[in-house]
Amino acid sequence: MRTKQLRIPGPTPLPPQARQAAGRQMINHRGKEFTELYSRLEAKMKKFFQTKNDILFLTCSGTGGMEAAIVNLFSPGDMVIVASIGYFGDRFSKIAKDFGLSVTDIRKEDGQALMPEDITAAMKRTPDAKAVLLTHNETSTGVTNDLAKLAPVVKKMGKLLIVDAISSVPAIELKTDLWGADVVIAGSQKAFMAPPGLAVISVSPAAWEAHRYAKLPRHYFDFTEYRKFAEKKVTPATPAVSALLALDASTGMLLKRGLRNEFARHKKLAADFRKTAKKAGFTLFADEKFASSAVTSVMLPGELAGKTGDFITLLRDKYGIEVAPGQSALQGKIFRVGHMGFVTSKEMEQAAKALVKALRHFTSSIPPTI
Ligand SMILES: *Cc1c(COP(=O)(O)O)cnc(C)c1O
């Protein structure tokens, strides 16, 4: 069956306005129309990030943005703390190590969130760490870290705070300036409901100061170049023009809906979906206190644990609902349902119903009332 709903946590479905914008004829990436587009997007991004910090647009996937944060702020051998709660946090740690940083790892069990004391303990072990790197919304487990509580611990110690917010902004609130996040990385293809191809990054004055002394080699991602070109409202190299045009359209829509409404809408979509899934006998993987409003990780009822792969395939082939499997150690154990961006409560109800119908193929123990 054709996919009726792409319910993976990115790339997410595009609204018609974004699809139309992405299909537009090319424009000169040094011309007036582009500089106007750039200025508009820059101003809008400051609203989504809740920041006065500089905003940079990198043409790359989210991972490129993570790499850019590292090569622009550090020198070989610099100490950093990477606090991971899953696959994408592990990726941050791996990138830092690949570039020769000395990494103190915090690793929470999959499904759990970071606690302020986890960070305090790591800072005691590594008092010379320059920065703490962490994930706002861990897409591999469906857990959102409580940044409002974690950030002050990092700030009190005078460390830089670098946040992978690739699957949170703008579905889940991130108060960049209030919480003191020095570098925040978002991606175009998740909650922004635009095509893949852009990492959007905010850089604080403290991060710019660190950048001045950072000696890791870099070229394509050099923030200095980006800042220089940003003064003229362009990028150093040819950007993903179509993705920027689409992002302009989708962010226009999001701002019209209102940021606050969007956070609340995602919360409700997630809560309603979790409720139905639980009623049908699924087990939720993430600690519910920290369950993400952007993606939900689900386990089949205990006795069916080995059938997760078959379930995902059936859901797609028979019901047209495409969900994502678990990653690394969670492969075969969970599946992940994306509900960020361009998705309605009606669609989520349909998806939840399809999940229940698919489950009935594997067990007869689901109450008929669901
Ligand atoms: C998707 C995602 C990434 C990786 O982004 P790519 O665009 O696939 O490189 C990193 N971190 C988080 C939290 C993500 O959700």
CSV table of C-alpha atoms and ligand atoms in Angstrom, one decimal:
chain,number,residue,atom,x,y,z
A,1,MET,CA,0.0,0.0,0.0
A,2,ARG,CA,1.1,3.6,-0.6
A,3,THR,CA,2.2,5.5,2.5
A,4,LYS,CA,-0.8,7.4,3.7
A,5,GLN,CA,1.0,8.8,6.7
A,6,LEU,CA,4.7,9.3,7.1
A,7,ARG,CA,4.9,9.0,10.9
A,8,ILE,CA,8.6,8.9,11.3
A,9,PRO,CA,10.4,11.5,13.4
A,10,GLY,CA,11.9,13.2,10.3
A,11,PRO,CA,11.8,14.0,7.6
A,12,THR,CA,8.3,15.1,8.4
A,13,PRO,CA,5.4,15.8,6.0
A,14,LEU,CA,5.5,19.1,4.3
A,15,PRO,CA,2.5,21.5,4.3
A,16,PRO,CA,1.3,22.5,0.8
A,17,GLN,CA,2.8,26.0,1.1
A,18,ALA,CA,6.3,24.5,1.8
A,19,ARG,CA,6.0,22.0,-1.1
A,20,GLN,CA,5.0,24.8,-3.5
A,21,ALA,CA,7.9,27.0,-2.3
A,22,ALA,CA,10.4,24.1,-2.6
A,23,GLY,CA,9.3,23.6,-6.2
A,24,ARG,CA,9.8,27.2,-7.2
A,25,GLN,CA,12.2,28.4,-10.0
A,26,MET,CA,15.7,29.1,-8.7
A,27,ILE,CA,16.7,32.6,-7.6
A,28,ASN,CA,20.1,34.2,-7.4
A,29,HIS,CA,21.6,33.3,-4.1
A,30,ARG,CA,23.5,36.7,-4.1
A,31,GLY,CA,20.5,38.7,-5.3
A,32,LYS,CA,18.0,41.0,-3.6
A,33,GLU,CA,15.2,38.4,-3.4
A,34,PHE,CA,17.6,36.1,-1.5
A,35,THR,CA,18.9,38.7,0.9
A,36,GLU,CA,15.3,39.6,1.7
A,37,LEU,CA,14.6,35.9,2.3
A,38,TYR,CA,17.6,35.6,4.5
A,39,SER,CA,16.7,38.6,6.6
A,40,ARG,CA,13.2,37.4,7.1
A,41,LEU,CA,14.3,33.9,8.1
A,42,GLU,CA,17.0,35.3,10.5
A,43,ALA,CA,14.3,37.4,12.3
A,44,LYS,CA,11.9,34.5,12.4
A,45,MET,CA,14.5,32.1,13.8
A,46,LYS,CA,15.3,34.5,16.6
A,47,LYS,CA,11.6,34.1,17.7
A,48,PHE,CA,11.7,30.3,17.4
A,49,PHE,CA,15.0,30.1,19.4
A,50,GLN,CA,13.8,32.8,21.8
A,51,THR,CA,17.2,34.5,21.4
A,52,LYS,CA,19.0,37.7,20.5
A,53,ASN,CA,22.1,35.6,19.6
A,54,ASP,CA,23.4,35.3,16.0
A,55,ILE,CA,21.7,32.9,13.8
A,56,LEU,CA,23.6,30.9,11.1
A,57,PHE,CA,22.2,28.8,8.3
A,58,LEU,CA,24.4,25.9,7.3
A,59,THR,CA,23.6,23.7,4.3
A,60,CYS,CA,23.9,20.3,5.8
A,61,SER,CA,21.9,17.8,7.8
A,62,GLY,CA,21.5,18.2,11.6
A,63,THR,CA,24.7,16.1,12.1
A,64,GLY,CA,26.7,18.6,10.2
A,65,GLY,CA,25.4,21.3,12.6
A,66,MET,CA,26.6,19.2,15.5
A,67,GLU,CA,30.0,18.8,13.9
A,68,ALA,CA,30.1,22.6,13.2
A,69,ALA,CA,29.5,23.4,16.8
A,70,ILE,CA,32.4,21.2,17.8
A,71,VAL,CA,35.0,22.3,15.3
A,72,ASN,CA,34.1,26.0,15.8
A,73,LEU,CA,34.4,26.1,19.6
A,74,PHE,CA,37.2,23.8,20.6
A,75,SER,CA,40.9,22.9,20.2
A,76,PRO,CA,42.4,19.4,20.1
A,77,GLY,CA,42.5,17.9,23.6
A,78,ASP,CA,39.9,20.3,25.1
A,79,MET,CA,37.8,18.7,27.8
A,80,VAL,CA,34.1,18.5,27.4
A,81,ILE,CA,31.2,16.7,29.1
A,82,VAL,CA,28.8,14.9,26.8
A,83,ALA,CA,25.6,14.0,28.5
A,84,SER,CA,23.8,11.4,26.4
A,85,ILE,CA,20.4,9.8,26.9
A,86,GLY,CA,20.4,7.8,23.7
A,87,TYR,CA,21.6,7.3,20.1
A,88,PHE,CA,21.9,11.0,19.2
A,89,GLY,CA,23.6,11.9,22.4
A,90,ASP,CA,26.1,9.1,21.7
A,91,ARG,CA,26.6,10.6,18.2
A,92,PHE,CA,27.6,13.9,19.8
A,93,SER,CA,30.1,12.1,21.9
A,94,LYS,CA,31.5,10.2,18.9
A,95,ILE,CA,31.9,13.4,16.9
A,96,ALA,CA,33.7,15.1,19.8
A,97,LYS,CA,36.1,12.1,20.1
A,98,ASP,CA,36.7,11.9,16.4
A,99,PHE,CA,37.9,15.5,16.5
A,100,GLY,CA,40.3,14.7,19.3
A,101,LEU,CA,38.5,16.2,22.3
A,102,SER,CA,38.9,14.7,25.7
A,103,VAL,CA,35.3,13.6,26.5
A,104,THR,CA,33.8,12.8,29.9
A,105,ASP,CA,30.7,10.8,29.1
A,106,ILE,CA,27.5,10.7,31.1
A,107,ARG,CA,25.2,8.0,29.7
A,108,LYS,CA,21.7,7.5,31.1
A,109,GLU,CA,19.8,4.4,30.5
A,110,ASP,CA,17.7,4.5,27.3
A,111,GLY,CA,14.2,5.9,28.1
A,112,GLN,CA,15.5,8.0,31.0
A,113,ALA,CA,16.2,11.8,31.2
A,114,LEU,CA,19.2,13.6,32.6
A,115,MET,CA,19.0,14.9,36.2
A,116,PRO,CA,20.8,18.0,37.3
A,117,GLU,CA,22.9,15.9,39.7
A,118,ASP,CA,24.2,13.8,36.8
A,119,ILE,CA,25.8,16.9,35.4
A,120,THR,CA,27.0,18.2,38.8
A,121,ALA,CA,28.8,14.8,39.4
A,122,ALA,CA,30.4,14.9,35.9
A,123,MET,CA,31.6,18.4,36.5
A,124,LYS,CA,33.2,17.4,39.8
A,125,ARG,CA,35.1,14.6,37.9
A,126,THR,CA,36.1,17.0,35.2
A,127,PRO,CA,36.4,20.5,36.7
A,128,ASP,CA,38.4,21.7,33.6
A,129,ALA,CA,35.7,20.8,31.1
A,130,LYS,CA,35.0,23.8,28.9
A,131,ALA,CA,31.5,22.8,27.9
A,132,VAL,CA,28.5,20.5,28.4
A,133,LEU,CA,27.0,19.0,25.3
A,134,LEU,CA,23.5,17.5,25.5
A,135,THR,CA,20.4,16.6,23.6
A,136,HIS,CA,17.2,18.5,24.2
A,137,ASN,CA,14.8,16.0,22.7
A,138,GLU,CA,16.3,12.5,22.3
A,139,THR,CA,14.6,11.2,19.1
A,140,SER,CA,15.8,7.6,19.5
A,141,THR,CA,14.0,7.1,22.8
A,142,GLY,CA,11.3,9.8,22.8
A,143,VAL,CA,12.6,11.6,25.9
A,144,THR,CA,12.8,15.3,26.4
A,145,ASN,CA,15.4,16.6,28.9
A,146,ASP,CA,14.2,19.3,31.3
A,147,LEU,CA,16.6,22.0,30.1
A,148,ALA,CA,15.1,24.6,32.4
A,149,LYS,CA,16.5,22.6,35.3
A,150,LEU,CA,19.7,21.4,33.6
A,151,ALA,CA,20.9,24.6,32.1
A,152,PRO,CA,21.4,26.5,35.4
A,153,VAL,CA,23.8,23.8,36.7
A,154,VAL,CA,26.0,24.3,33.7
A,155,LYS,CA,25.8,28.1,33.8
A,156,LYS,CA,26.5,28.3,37.5
A,157,MET,CA,29.9,26.6,36.8
A,158,GLY,CA,30.6,29.0,33.9
A,159,LYS,CA,30.6,26.3,31.3
A,160,LEU,CA,29.4,26.6,27.7
A,161,LEU,CA,26.1,24.8,27.0
A,162,ILE,CA,25.7,23.3,23.6
A,163,VAL,CA,22.3,21.9,22.8
A,164,ASP,CA,21.2,19.5,20.1
A,165,ALA,CA,17.7,20.7,19.5
A,166,ILE,CA,17.3,19.2,16.1
A,167,SER,CA,14.0,17.5,16.9
A,168,SER,CA,12.6,19.9,19.4
A,169,VAL,CA,12.6,23.5,18.0
A,170,PRO,CA,9.9,24.6,17.3
A,171,ALA,CA,7.7,21.8,18.6
A,172,ILE,CA,9.0,21.9,22.2
A,173,GLU,CA,9.9,25.1,23.9
A,174,LEU,CA,13.6,26.1,24.2
A,175,LYS,CA,14.4,29.4,25.9
A,176,THR,CA,17.8,30.0,24.5
A,177,ASP,CA,18.6,33.3,26.2
A,178,LEU,CA,16.8,32.7,29.5
A,179,TRP,CA,18.4,29.3,30.0
A,180,GLY,CA,21.8,30.4,28.7
A,181,ALA,CA,22.2,27.9,25.8
A,182,ASP,CA,25.4,29.1,24.0
A,183,VAL,CA,25.0,27.1,20.9
A,184,VAL,CA,21.6,25.6,19.8
A,185,ILE,CA,21.3,23.4,16.7
A,186,ALA,CA,18.0,22.9,14.9
A,187,GLY,CA,17.3,21.0,11.7
A,188,SER,CA,14.9,21.9,8.8
A,189,GLN,CA,13.3,18.5,8.3
A,190,LYS,CA,11.9,17.8,11.8
A,191,ALA,CA,9.5,20.1,13.6
A,192,PHE,CA,10.1,22.9,11.2
A,193,MET,CA,8.2,20.9,8.5
A,194,ALA,CA,10.6,21.9,5.7
A,195,PRO,CA,12.7,19.6,3.5
A,196,PRO,CA,16.1,18.2,4.8
A,197,GLY,CA,19.2,20.2,4.0
A,198,LEU,CA,19.6,22.9,6.6
A,199,ALA,CA,21.0,23.2,10.1
A,200,VAL,CA,20.1,26.4,11.8
A,201,ILE,CA,22.4,27.4,14.7
A,202,SER,CA,22.4,30.1,17.3
A,203,VAL,CA,25.7,31.3,18.7
A,204,SER,CA,26.0,33.3,21.9
A,205,PRO,CA,28.6,36.0,22.7
A,206,ALA,CA,30.4,33.5,25.0
A,207,ALA,CA,30.5,31.0,22.2
A,208,TRP,CA,31.9,33.6,19.8
A,209,GLU,CA,34.6,34.3,22.4
A,210,ALA,CA,35.5,30.5,22.6
A,211,HIS,CA,35.5,30.4,18.8
A,212,ARG,CA,38.3,33.1,18.7
A,213,TYR,CA,40.6,30.6,20.4
A,214,ALA,CA,39.3,27.4,18.9
A,215,LYS,CA,42.0,25.7,16.8
A,216,LEU,CA,40.3,22.6,15.3
A,217,PRO,CA,40.7,22.6,11.6
A,218,ARG,CA,37.6,23.7,9.7
A,219,HIS,CA,36.7,25.2,6.4
A,220,TYR,CA,33.2,24.7,5.1
A,221,PHE,CA,31.7,25.1,8.6
A,222,ASP,CA,33.8,28.0,9.7
A,223,PHE,CA,31.6,30.3,11.8
A,224,THR,CA,33.8,33.3,11.1
A,225,GLU,CA,33.0,33.0,7.4
A,226,TYR,CA,29.3,32.6,8.1
A,227,ARG,CA,29.2,35.6,10.3
A,228,LYS,CA,31.1,37.7,7.7
A,229,PHE,CA,28.7,36.8,4.9
A,230,ALA,CA,25.6,37.1,7.2
A,231,GLU,CA,26.3,40.8,7.4
A,232,LYS,CA,25.4,40.9,3.8
A,233,LYS,CA,22.5,38.5,4.3
A,234,VAL,CA,24.1,35.7,2.3
A,235,THR,CA,26.0,32.5,3.0
A,236,PRO,CA,29.7,31.7,2.2
A,237,ALA,CA,28.8,29.0,-0.3
A,238,THR,CA,25.7,28.2,-2.3
A,239,PRO,CA,23.0,27.3,0.2
A,240,ALA,CA,20.1,24.9,-0.2
A,241,VAL,CA,17.9,27.6,-1.7
A,242,SER,CA,14.8,25.4,-2.1
A,243,ALA,CA,15.0,24.3,1.5
A,244,LEU,CA,15.3,28.0,2.6
A,245,LEU,CA,12.3,29.0,0.5
A,246,ALA,CA,10.3,26.1,2.0
A,247,LEU,CA,11.4,27.0,5.4
A,248,ASP,CA,10.2,30.6,4.9
A,249,ALA,CA,6.8,29.2,4.0
A,250,SER,CA,6.5,26.7,6.8
A,251,THR,CA,7.8,29.2,9.5
A,252,GLY,CA,5.3,31.7,8.2
A,253,MET,CA,2.6,29.2,8.9
A,254,LEU,CA,4.0,28.3,12.3
A,255,LEU,CA,4.2,31.9,13.5
A,256,LYS,CA,0.6,32.5,12.3
A,257,ARG,CA,-0.5,29.6,14.5
A,258,GLY,CA,1.5,31.0,17.4
A,259,LEU,CA,4.5,29.4,19.2
A,260,ARG,CA,2.6,28.9,22.4
A,261,ASN,CA,-0.3,27.2,20.6
A,262,GLU,CA,2.1,25.0,18.8
A,263,PHE,CA,3.8,23.8,22.0
A,264,ALA,CA,0.4,23.0,23.5
A,265,ARG,CA,-0.8,21.3,20.4
A,266,HIS,CA,2.1,19.0,20.3
A,267,LYS,CA,1.7,18.2,24.0
A,268,LYS,CA,-1.9,17.2,23.5
A,269,LEU,CA,-1.2,15.2,20.3
A,270,ALA,CA,1.4,13.2,22.3
A,271,ALA,CA,-0.7,12.7,25.4
A,272,ASP,CA,-3.8,11.6,23.4
A,273,PHE,CA,-1.7,9.2,21.4
A,274,ARG,CA,0.0,7.7,24.5
A,275,LYS,CA,-3.4,7.2,26.1
A,276,THR,CA,-4.8,5.2,23.2
A,277,ALA,CA,-1.6,3.2,22.8
A,278,LYS,CA,-1.6,2.2,26.5
A,279,LYS,CA,-5.3,1.3,26.4
A,280,ALA,CA,-4.6,-1.1,23.6
A,281,GLY,CA,-2.0,-2.9,25.6
A,282,PHE,CA,1.2,-1.3,24.1
A,283,THR,CA,3.9,-0.4,26.6
A,284,LEU,CA,5.4,3.1,26.4
A,285,PHE,CA,9.2,3.0,26.4
A,286,ALA,CA,10.1,6.4,27.7
A,287,ASP,CA,9.8,7.5,31.3
A,288,GLU,CA,6.4,9.2,31.1
A,289,LYS,CA,7.5,12.1,33.2
A,290,PHE,CA,9.8,13.1,30.4
A,291,ALA,CA,7.9,11.7,27.4
A,292,SER,CA,8.5,13.8,24.3
A,293,SER,CA,5.8,15.8,22.5
A,294,ALA,CA,7.5,15.3,19.2
A,295,VAL,CA,8.0,11.5,19.1
A,296,THR,CA,6.7,8.5,21.0
A,297,SER,CA,8.5,5.2,21.5
A,298,VAL,CA,6.3,2.2,21.8
A,299,MET,CA,6.9,-1.5,22.7
A,300,LEU,CA,4.6,-4.3,21.7
A,301,PRO,CA,3.0,-6.2,24.6
A,302,GLY,CA,5.5,-8.4,26.4
A,303,GLU,CA,4.8,-11.8,24.7
A,304,LEU,CA,5.1,-10.2,21.3
A,305,ALA,CA,8.4,-8.5,21.9
A,306,GLY,CA,10.1,-10.5,19.1
A,307,LYS,CA,7.6,-9.3,16.5
A,308,THR,CA,8.4,-5.6,16.4
A,309,GLY,CA,9.9,-5.8,12.9
A,310,ASP,CA,6.9,-7.7,11.5
A,311,PHE,CA,4.6,-5.3,13.2
A,312,ILE,CA,6.3,-2.2,11.6
A,313,THR,CA,6.1,-3.9,8.1
A,314,LEU,CA,2.4,-4.8,8.5
A,315,LEU,CA,1.5,-1.4,9.7
A,316,ARG,CA,3.1,0.1,6.6
A,317,ASP,CA,2.0,-2.5,4.0
A,318,LYS,CA,-1.6,-3.0,5.2
A,319,TYR,CA,-2.5,0.3,6.8
A,320,GLY,CA,-0.2,2.8,5.1
A,321,ILE,CA,1.3,4.1,8.3
A,322,GLU,CA,5.0,4.4,8.2
A,323,VAL,CA,6.8,4.5,11.6
A,324,ALA,CA,10.5,4.2,12.5
A,325,PRO,CA,12.2,1.3,14.1
A,326,GLY,CA,14.5,1.5,17.1
A,327,GLN,CA,18.1,2.4,16.7
A,328,SER,CA,21.2,0.6,17.8
A,329,ALA,CA,20.4,-1.4,21.0
A,330,LEU,CA,16.7,-0.6,20.6
A,331,GLN,CA,16.4,-2.1,17.2
A,332,GLY,CA,13.7,-4.8,17.3
A,333,LYS,CA,12.6,-3.6,20.7
A,334,ILE,CA,10.7,-0.5,20.0
A,335,PHE,CA,9.1,1.5,17.2
A,336,ARG,CA,8.9,5.2,17.1
A,337,VAL,CA,6.0,7.3,16.0
A,338,GLY,CA,6.7,10.9,14.9
A,339,HIS,CA,4.0,13.5,15.7
A,340,MET,CA,5.7,16.8,15.1
A,341,GLY,CA,5.0,19.6,12.6
A,342,PHE,CA,2.4,19.1,9.9
A,343,VAL,CA,0.1,16.6,11.6
A,344,THR,CA,-3.4,16.9,12.8
A,345,SER,CA,-5.2,15.3,15.8
A,346,LYS,CA,-7.4,13.5,13.3
A,347,GLU,CA,-4.4,12.0,11.6
A,348,MET,CA,-3.0,10.9,14.9
A,349,GLU,CA,-6.3,9.3,15.8
A,350,GLN,CA,-6.2,7.4,12.6
A,351,ALA,CA,-2.6,6.3,13.2
A,352,ALA,CA,-3.5,5.1,16.7
A,353,LYS,CA,-6.5,3.2,15.3
A,354,ALA,CA,-4.3,1.6,12.7
A,355,LEU,CA,-1.8,0.6,15.4
A,356,VAL,CA,-4.6,-1.2,17.3
A,357,LYS,CA,-5.9,-2.9,14.1
A,358,ALA,CA,-2.4,-4.1,13.3
A,359,LEU,CA,-1.9,-5.4,16.8
A,360,ARG,CA,-5.0,-7.5,16.4
A,361,HIS,CA,-3.2,-9.5,13.7
A,362,PHE,CA,-0.8,-10.6,16.4
A,363,THR,CA,-3.0,-11.2,19.4
A,364,SER,CA,-6.6,-11.7,20.3
A,365,SER,CA,-6.3,-10.2,23.8
A,366,ILE,CA,-7.1,-6.6,22.9
A,367,PRO,CA,-10.5,-5.5,24.4
A,368,PRO,CA,-13.0,-5.0,21.5
A,369,THR,CA,-14.0,-1.6,22.8
A,370,ILE,CA,-10.7,0.0,21.8
B,1,LIG,C1,17.5,13.8,13.5
B,1,LIG,C2,18.4,14.1,14.6
B,1,LIG,C3,19.8,14.3,14.5
B,1,LIG,C4,20.5,14.0,13.2
B,1,LIG,O1,20.0,14.9,12.2
B,1,LIG,P1,20.3,14.6,10.6
B,1,LIG,O2,19.6,15.7,10.0
B,1,LIG,O3,19.8,13.2,10.3
B,1,LIG,O4,21.8,14.6,10.5
B,1,LIG,C5,20.6,14.6,15.6
B,1,LIG,N1,20.0,14.8,16.8
B,1,LIG,C6,18.7,14.6,17.0
B,1,LIG,C7,18.1,14.8,18.3
B,1,LIG,C8,17.9,14.3,15.9
B,1,LIG,O5,16.5,14.1,16.1
